[in-house]
mmCIF file of C-alpha atoms in Angstrom:
data_model
loop_
_atom_site.group_PDB
_atom_site.id
_atom_site.type_symbol
_atom_site.label_atom_id
_atom_site.label_comp_id
_atom_site.label_asym_id
_atom_site.label_seq_id
_atom_site.Cartn_x
_atom_site.Cartn_y
_atom_site.Cartn_z
ATOM 1 C CA MET A 20 -49.793 179.249 -10.534
ATOM 2 C CA ALA A 21 -52.382 176.524 -10.196
ATOM 3 C CA TYR A 22 -52.153 176.801 -6.434
ATOM 4 C CA ARG A 23 -53.792 180.234 -6.626
ATOM 5 C CA LYS A 24 -56.892 178.623 -8.063
ATOM 6 C CA SER A 25 -59.592 176.831 -6.174
ATOM 7 C CA VAL A 26 -58.248 174.055 -3.980
ATOM 8 C CA ALA A 27 -61.579 172.289 -4.143
ATOM 9 C CA ALA A 28 -65.172 173.101 -4.923
ATOM 10 C CA ALA A 29 -68.663 171.754 -5.363
ATOM 11 C CA LEU A 30 -70.467 169.093 -3.406
ATOM 12 C CA VAL A 31 -67.925 168.217 -0.734
ATOM 13 C CA ALA A 32 -68.777 168.058 2.953
ATOM 14 C CA ALA A 33 -68.326 171.649 3.983
ATOM 15 C CA THR A 34 -68.329 173.507 7.258
ATOM 16 C CA PHE A 35 -70.538 176.542 7.750
ATOM 17 C CA LEU A 36 -68.165 179.463 7.650
ATOM 18 C CA GLY A 37 -69.009 182.702 9.284
ATOM 19 C CA GLY A 38 -67.596 185.025 11.927
ATOM 20 C CA ALA A 39 -64.716 187.454 12.386
ATOM 21 C CA ALA A 40 -60.934 187.398 12.538
ATOM 22 C CA TYR A 41 -58.967 188.035 15.715
ATOM 23 C CA ALA A 42 -59.233 191.376 17.406
ATOM 24 C CA ALA A 43 -55.909 193.125 17.923
ATOM 25 C CA ASP A 44 -56.149 192.889 21.696
ATOM 26 C CA GLN A 45 -56.250 189.096 21.516
ATOM 27 C CA ALA A 46 -52.591 188.958 20.557
ATOM 28 C CA VAL A 47 -51.486 188.763 24.188
ATOM 29 C CA LYS A 48 -54.081 186.199 25.262
ATOM 30 C CA PRO A 49 -53.364 182.454 25.459
ATOM 31 C CA ALA A 50 -54.034 180.823 22.105
ATOM 32 C CA ALA A 51 -56.421 178.356 23.721
ATOM 33 C CA MET A 52 -58.695 181.285 24.626
ATOM 34 C CA GLN A 53 -58.671 182.833 21.165
ATOM 35 C CA GLU A 54 -61.754 181.114 19.797
ATOM 36 C CA THR A 55 -63.709 183.005 17.180
ATOM 37 C CA PRO A 56 -67.298 182.242 16.126
ATOM 38 C CA ALA A 57 -65.831 180.719 12.970
ATOM 39 C CA GLN A 58 -63.666 178.339 15.000
ATOM 40 C CA LYS A 59 -66.696 177.264 17.026
ATOM 41 C CA ALA A 60 -68.623 176.596 13.823
ATOM 42 C CA ILE A 61 -65.839 174.465 12.397
ATOM 43 C CA ASP A 62 -65.335 172.562 15.647
ATOM 44 C CA GLN A 63 -69.051 171.761 15.718
ATOM 45 C CA ASP A 64 -68.925 170.665 12.073
ATOM 46 C CA VAL A 65 -72.248 172.313 11.286
ATOM 47 C CA GLY A 66 -73.636 173.574 8.016
ATOM 48 C CA LYS A 67 -72.526 170.837 5.658
ATOM 49 C CA LEU A 68 -73.716 171.071 2.092
ATOM 50 C CA SER A 69 -77.212 169.878 1.370
ATOM 51 C CA LYS A 70 -77.168 167.115 -1.227
ATOM 52 C CA ASP A 71 -80.861 167.598 -1.886
ATOM 53 C CA GLY A 72 -80.424 171.355 -2.191
ATOM 54 C CA ALA A 73 -77.537 170.921 -4.601
ATOM 55 C CA GLN A 74 -79.551 168.426 -6.657
ATOM 56 C CA ALA A 75 -82.488 170.828 -6.778
ATOM 57 C CA PHE A 76 -80.248 173.611 -8.038
ATOM 58 C CA ARG A 77 -78.901 171.374 -10.826
ATOM 59 C CA ASP A 78 -82.401 170.272 -11.802
ATOM 60 C CA MET A 79 -83.569 173.898 -11.894
ATOM 61 C CA HIS A 80 -80.775 174.845 -14.252
ATOM 62 C CA MET A 81 -81.261 171.787 -16.445
ATOM 63 C CA ALA A 82 -84.975 172.608 -16.666
ATOM 64 C CA ARG A 83 -84.069 176.026 -18.055
ATOM 65 C CA ILE A 84 -81.852 174.365 -20.647
ATOM 66 C CA ALA A 85 -84.677 171.981 -21.577
ATOM 67 C CA ILE A 86 -86.991 174.968 -22.094
ATOM 68 C CA PHE A 87 -84.364 176.626 -24.277
ATOM 69 C CA ASP A 88 -84.041 173.388 -26.276
ATOM 70 C CA ALA A 89 -87.833 173.284 -26.781
ATOM 71 C CA ASP A 90 -88.165 170.045 -24.799
ATOM 72 C CA PRO A 91 -91.217 170.632 -22.574
ATOM 73 C CA ALA A 92 -91.462 167.014 -21.454
ATOM 74 C CA GLN A 93 -87.912 167.079 -20.133
ATOM 75 C CA ALA A 94 -88.469 170.475 -18.518
ATOM 76 C CA LYS A 95 -91.564 169.171 -16.735
ATOM 77 C CA SER A 96 -89.700 166.099 -15.493
ATOM 78 C CA LEU A 97 -86.763 168.141 -14.204
ATOM 79 C CA ILE A 98 -88.906 170.738 -12.467
ATOM 80 C CA GLY A 99 -90.752 167.923 -10.712
ATOM 81 C CA LYS A 100 -87.434 166.528 -9.489
ATOM 82 C CA ALA A 101 -86.405 169.971 -8.275
ATOM 83 C CA GLN A 102 -89.636 170.264 -6.290
ATOM 84 C CA SER A 103 -89.061 166.888 -4.651
ATOM 85 C CA ALA A 104 -85.448 167.699 -3.815
ATOM 86 C CA LEU A 105 -86.400 171.036 -2.241
ATOM 87 C CA ALA A 106 -89.077 169.337 -0.153
ATOM 88 C CA LYS A 107 -86.436 166.950 1.202
ATOM 89 C CA ALA A 108 -83.987 169.795 1.773
ATOM 90 C CA LYS A 109 -86.415 171.422 4.234
ATOM 91 C CA THR A 110 -85.585 168.731 6.787
ATOM 92 C CA ASP A 111 -81.845 168.776 6.053
ATOM 93 C CA ASP A 112 -79.677 169.717 9.031
ATOM 94 C CA ALA A 113 -77.494 171.661 6.597
ATOM 95 C CA VAL A 114 -80.132 174.411 6.448
ATOM 96 C CA PHE A 115 -79.271 177.436 8.599
ATOM 97 C CA THR A 116 -80.775 180.854 9.264
ATOM 98 C CA LYS A 117 -78.995 184.144 8.724
ATOM 99 C CA ALA A 118 -79.871 187.705 7.769
ATOM 100 C CA GLU A 119 -79.481 188.297 4.050
ATOM 101 C CA ALA A 120 -77.550 191.466 4.830
ATOM 102 C CA ASP A 121 -74.766 189.308 6.292
ATOM 103 C CA LEU A 122 -74.215 187.518 2.982
ATOM 104 C CA LYS A 123 -72.767 188.630 -0.350
ATOM 105 C CA THR A 124 -74.423 188.886 -3.746
ATOM 106 C CA PRO A 125 -72.815 187.647 -6.986
ATOM 107 C CA ALA A 126 -72.067 191.295 -7.799
ATOM 108 C CA ASP A 127 -70.277 191.687 -4.464
ATOM 109 C CA MET A 128 -68.155 188.632 -5.211
ATOM 110 C CA ALA A 129 -67.281 189.842 -8.709
ATOM 111 C CA ALA A 130 -66.263 193.241 -7.373
ATOM 112 C CA SER A 131 -64.174 191.701 -4.608
ATOM 113 C CA LYS A 132 -62.018 189.887 -7.157
ATOM 114 C CA ASP A 133 -60.880 193.257 -8.447
ATOM 115 C CA THR A 134 -60.600 195.045 -5.117
ATOM 116 C CA ASN A 135 -59.501 192.086 -2.952
ATOM 117 C CA ALA A 136 -62.069 193.287 -0.447
ATOM 118 C CA ALA A 137 -64.205 190.216 0.157
ATOM 119 C CA GLN A 138 -63.806 190.182 3.917
ATOM 120 C CA PRO A 139 -65.960 188.212 6.374
ATOM 121 C CA GLY A 140 -68.779 190.184 7.842
ATOM 122 C CA ALA A 141 -68.878 192.793 5.052
ATOM 123 C CA THR A 142 -72.383 194.153 4.618
ATOM 124 C CA ASN A 143 -74.467 194.137 1.477
ATOM 125 C CA THR A 144 -76.213 197.517 1.684
ATOM 126 C CA ALA A 145 -79.008 196.698 -0.747
ATOM 127 C CA SER A 146 -79.826 193.443 0.992
ATOM 128 C CA LYS A 147 -79.617 195.157 4.367
ATOM 129 C CA ASP A 148 -82.271 197.640 3.306
ATOM 130 C CA MET A 149 -84.558 194.820 2.217
ATOM 131 C CA ASN A 150 -83.908 192.508 5.142
ATOM 132 C CA ALA A 151 -82.398 194.495 7.971
ATOM 133 C CA ALA A 152 -83.779 192.552 10.898
ATOM 134 C CA GLY A 153 -85.249 189.243 9.729
ATOM 135 C CA LYS A 154 -83.337 186.018 9.299
ATOM 136 C CA VAL A 155 -83.826 183.723 6.338
ATOM 137 C CA ALA A 156 -83.481 179.941 6.040
ATOM 138 C CA TRP A 157 -80.618 179.166 3.644
ATOM 139 C CA VAL A 158 -79.740 175.883 2.001
ATOM 140 C CA PRO A 159 -76.031 175.427 1.113
ATOM 141 C CA VAL A 160 -75.636 174.081 -2.421
ATOM 142 C CA ASP A 161 -71.935 174.527 -3.176
ATOM 143 C CA ALA A 162 -68.660 175.441 -1.492
ATOM 144 C CA GLN A 163 -65.197 176.464 -2.539
ATOM 145 C CA MET A 164 -61.858 176.792 -0.788
ATOM 146 C CA THR A 165 -59.365 179.191 -2.351
ATOM 147 C CA LEU A 166 -55.836 180.264 -1.547
ATOM 148 C CA GLY A 167 -55.000 183.837 -0.600
ATOM 149 C CA GLU A 168 -53.751 186.232 -3.248
ATOM 150 C CA ASP A 169 -50.355 186.491 -1.538
ATOM 151 C CA PHE A 170 -49.744 182.736 -1.580
ATOM 152 C CA VAL A 171 -46.160 181.733 -2.423
ATOM 153 C CA ALA A 172 -45.639 178.063 -3.252
ATOM 154 C CA THR A 173 -42.877 176.789 -0.987
ATOM 155 C CA PRO A 174 -42.317 173.008 -0.880
ATOM 156 C CA GLU A 175 -43.982 172.842 2.547
ATOM 157 C CA LYS A 176 -47.039 174.819 1.463
ATOM 158 C CA ALA A 177 -47.350 172.987 -1.850
ATOM 159 C CA SER A 178 -47.319 169.703 0.061
ATOM 160 C CA ALA A 179 -49.977 171.024 2.441
ATOM 161 C CA VAL A 180 -52.202 172.009 -0.493
ATOM 162 C CA ASN A 181 -51.877 168.530 -1.983
ATOM 163 C CA GLU A 182 -52.738 166.913 1.354
ATOM 164 C CA ALA A 183 -55.699 169.257 1.778
ATOM 165 C CA ASN A 184 -56.978 168.239 -1.656
ATOM 166 C CA LYS A 185 -56.839 164.596 -0.573
ATOM 167 C CA SER A 186 -58.809 165.407 2.568
ATOM 168 C CA LEU A 187 -61.430 167.310 0.582
ATOM 169 C CA ALA A 188 -61.771 164.432 -1.871
ATOM 170 C CA LYS A 189 -62.770 162.299 1.132
ATOM 171 C CA GLY A 190 -65.184 164.955 2.379
ATOM 172 C CA ASP A 191 -62.916 165.823 5.316
ATOM 173 C CA GLN A 192 -63.251 169.605 5.379
ATOM 174 C CA LYS A 193 -61.938 169.955 8.932
ATOM 175 C CA GLY A 194 -58.852 167.909 8.117
ATOM 176 C CA ALA A 195 -58.136 170.093 5.096
ATOM 177 C CA ILE A 196 -58.461 173.237 7.187
ATOM 178 C CA GLU A 197 -56.109 171.929 9.855
ATOM 179 C CA THR A 198 -53.495 170.852 7.312
ATOM 180 C CA LEU A 199 -53.441 174.270 5.663
ATOM 181 C CA LYS A 200 -53.482 176.135 8.953
ATOM 182 C CA LEU A 201 -50.505 174.225 10.319
ATOM 183 C CA ALA A 202 -48.575 175.150 7.163
ATOM 184 C CA HIS A 203 -49.571 178.825 7.592
ATOM 185 C CA VAL A 204 -51.448 178.830 4.279
ATOM 186 C CA ASP A 205 -53.883 181.733 3.899
ATOM 187 C CA VAL A 206 -57.247 180.234 2.953
ATOM 188 C CA ASN A 207 -60.649 181.689 2.113
ATOM 189 C CA PHE A 208 -63.887 179.710 2.133
ATOM 190 C CA VAL A 209 -66.951 180.573 0.092
ATOM 191 C CA MET A 210 -70.298 178.837 0.502
ATOM 192 C CA ALA A 211 -73.072 179.304 -2.076
ATOM 193 C CA VAL A 212 -76.553 179.288 -0.535
ATOM 194 C CA LEU A 213 -80.154 179.688 -1.694
ATOM 195 C CA PRO A 214 -83.088 181.096 0.301
ATOM 196 C CA LEU A 215 -85.076 177.913 0.869
ATOM 197 C CA ASP A 216 -88.626 179.278 1.045
ATOM 198 C CA LYS A 217 -88.218 181.795 -1.785
ATOM 199 C CA THR A 218 -86.531 179.232 -4.039
ATOM 200 C CA THR A 219 -89.268 176.697 -3.340
ATOM 201 C CA ALA A 220 -91.937 179.271 -4.204
ATOM 202 C CA ASP A 221 -90.179 180.199 -7.455
ATOM 203 C CA VAL A 222 -89.789 176.561 -8.483
ATOM 204 C CA ASN A 223 -93.432 175.809 -7.680
ATOM 205 C CA GLN A 224 -94.466 178.799 -9.779
ATOM 206 C CA ALA A 225 -92.268 177.577 -12.641
ATOM 207 C CA ALA A 226 -93.861 174.126 -12.416
ATOM 208 C CA THR A 227 -97.332 175.669 -12.667
ATOM 209 C CA LEU A 228 -96.307 177.784 -15.649
ATOM 210 C CA ILE A 229 -94.759 174.801 -17.429
ATOM 211 C CA GLY A 230 -97.997 172.890 -16.879
ATOM 212 C CA GLN A 231 -99.840 175.790 -18.522
ATOM 213 C CA GLY A 232 -97.464 175.843 -21.470
ATOM 214 C CA LYS A 233 -96.058 179.229 -20.460
ATOM 215 C CA TYR A 234 -92.424 178.344 -20.979
ATOM 216 C CA TYR A 235 -91.028 181.847 -21.295
ATOM 217 C CA GLU A 236 -92.588 182.815 -17.963
ATOM 218 C CA ALA A 237 -91.390 179.548 -16.395
ATOM 219 C CA ASN A 238 -87.834 180.254 -17.494
ATOM 220 C CA ALA A 239 -88.082 183.738 -15.973
ATOM 221 C CA ALA A 240 -89.267 182.268 -12.665
ATOM 222 C CA LEU A 241 -86.345 179.846 -12.610
ATOM 223 C CA LYS A 242 -83.907 182.629 -13.419
ATOM 224 C CA THR A 243 -85.284 184.568 -10.462
ATOM 225 C CA ALA A 244 -84.640 181.531 -8.269
ATOM 226 C CA GLU A 245 -81.058 181.213 -9.508
ATOM 227 C CA ASP A 246 -80.462 184.931 -9.026
ATOM 228 C CA GLY A 247 -81.377 184.508 -5.363
ATOM 229 C CA MET A 248 -78.050 182.803 -4.672
ATOM 230 C CA ARG A 249 -75.902 184.449 -2.014
ATOM 231 C CA PHE A 250 -72.417 183.733 -0.657
ATOM 232 C CA ASP A 251 -70.944 183.395 2.808
ATOM 233 C CA VAL A 252 -67.212 184.160 3.023
ATOM 234 C CA ILE A 253 -64.552 183.738 5.689
ATOM 235 C CA ASP A 254 -60.806 184.236 5.774
ATOM 236 C CA ALA A 255 -59.720 181.090 7.600
ATOM 237 C CA VAL A 256 -56.318 182.536 8.434
ATOM 238 C CA GLY A 257 -58.065 184.032 11.450
ATOM 239 C CA LEU A 258 -58.661 180.601 12.969
ATOM 240 C CA PRO A 259 -56.314 179.506 15.789
ATOM 241 C CA GLN A 260 -54.231 176.403 15.224
ATOM 242 C CA LYS A 261 -54.958 173.474 17.503
ATOM 243 C CA ALA A 262 -51.287 172.633 17.773
ATOM 244 C CA ALA A 263 -50.441 176.139 18.878
ATOM 245 C CA ALA A 264 -53.283 176.054 21.362
ATOM 246 C CA HIS A 265 -51.858 172.973 23.059
ATOM 247 C CA THR A 266 -48.354 174.392 23.394
ATOM 248 C CA ALA A 267 -49.318 177.937 24.298
ATOM 249 C CA ALA A 268 -52.266 177.327 26.620
ATOM 250 C CA ALA A 269 -50.265 178.198 29.723
ATOM 251 C CA LYS A 270 -48.479 181.277 28.376
ATOM 252 C CA PRO A 271 -49.217 184.310 26.183
ATOM 253 C CA ALA A 272 -48.707 183.911 22.442
ATOM 254 C CA PRO A 273 -45.599 185.744 21.103
ATOM 255 C CA GLN A 274 -46.476 189.305 20.160
ATOM 256 C CA GLY A 275 -44.713 189.309 16.809
ATOM 257 C CA HIS A 276 -46.187 186.070 15.446
ATOM 258 C CA ALA A 277 -49.748 186.730 16.582
ATOM 259 C CA GLY A 278 -49.642 190.270 15.326
ATOM 260 C CA ALA A 279 -48.559 189.160 11.860
ATOM 261 C CA THR A 280 -51.369 186.628 11.701
ATOM 262 C CA ASP A 281 -53.963 189.068 12.936
ATOM 263 C CA GLY A 282 -52.884 191.734 10.522
ATOM 264 C CA LYS A 283 -53.214 189.358 7.630
ATOM 265 C CA ALA A 284 -56.679 188.252 8.689
ATOM 266 C CA ALA A 285 -57.931 191.768 9.096
ATOM 267 C CA LYS A 286 -57.154 192.960 5.564
#
């Protein structure tokens, strides 16, 4: 059904999503104490998409199309815009630092669609080898919220999805999350990010090559920049509900309910 598809994507105010699901031993703790790193990130409303970063990514891609269409003037104009947008993105509070090994590659994401194994915190071995210890500055350029594979459209859940779409249309990511959580809708979040310094270097190189009339090489440099995209994924079903936290703060959460939620988050 359509509900299985993306609830919303691209250029909406998004929350930085990272962290782990509940541990099994949290099932007997008060819900108010069950705060994961992901919950903290959402509560702080950090890591929104970078408008300048997103614009730079579009300009980069359009510059490649202009090169393909043998329109060097347009390519030069677009690459200049991409450079300006990336320069602005460097001061954007949406930029965050994280080890590349903690993110997923496009190949990882494609494979996870077949294996249903795109879990938060999964490690990209190749990236880990290249960047085991260092952290990289990433600029978020796109985000997507998708429903879990086991979603069944009941009237309540369908209504929650519709309300979440309305919240996302207004840029209210936190409101969308809360609406879906209260309806017990399994949600995944995916944020597309680019390495800021590496992307800037690739775009600057492409601009130089375009200025020299080396369009094939410029296109290759821009492709390298696009291929640097990585993805941050979280299963939001692991986030505690605020409503439950208020009612259960003084007593342990029921074993059966918490266990079912935790098991689902830890797939």
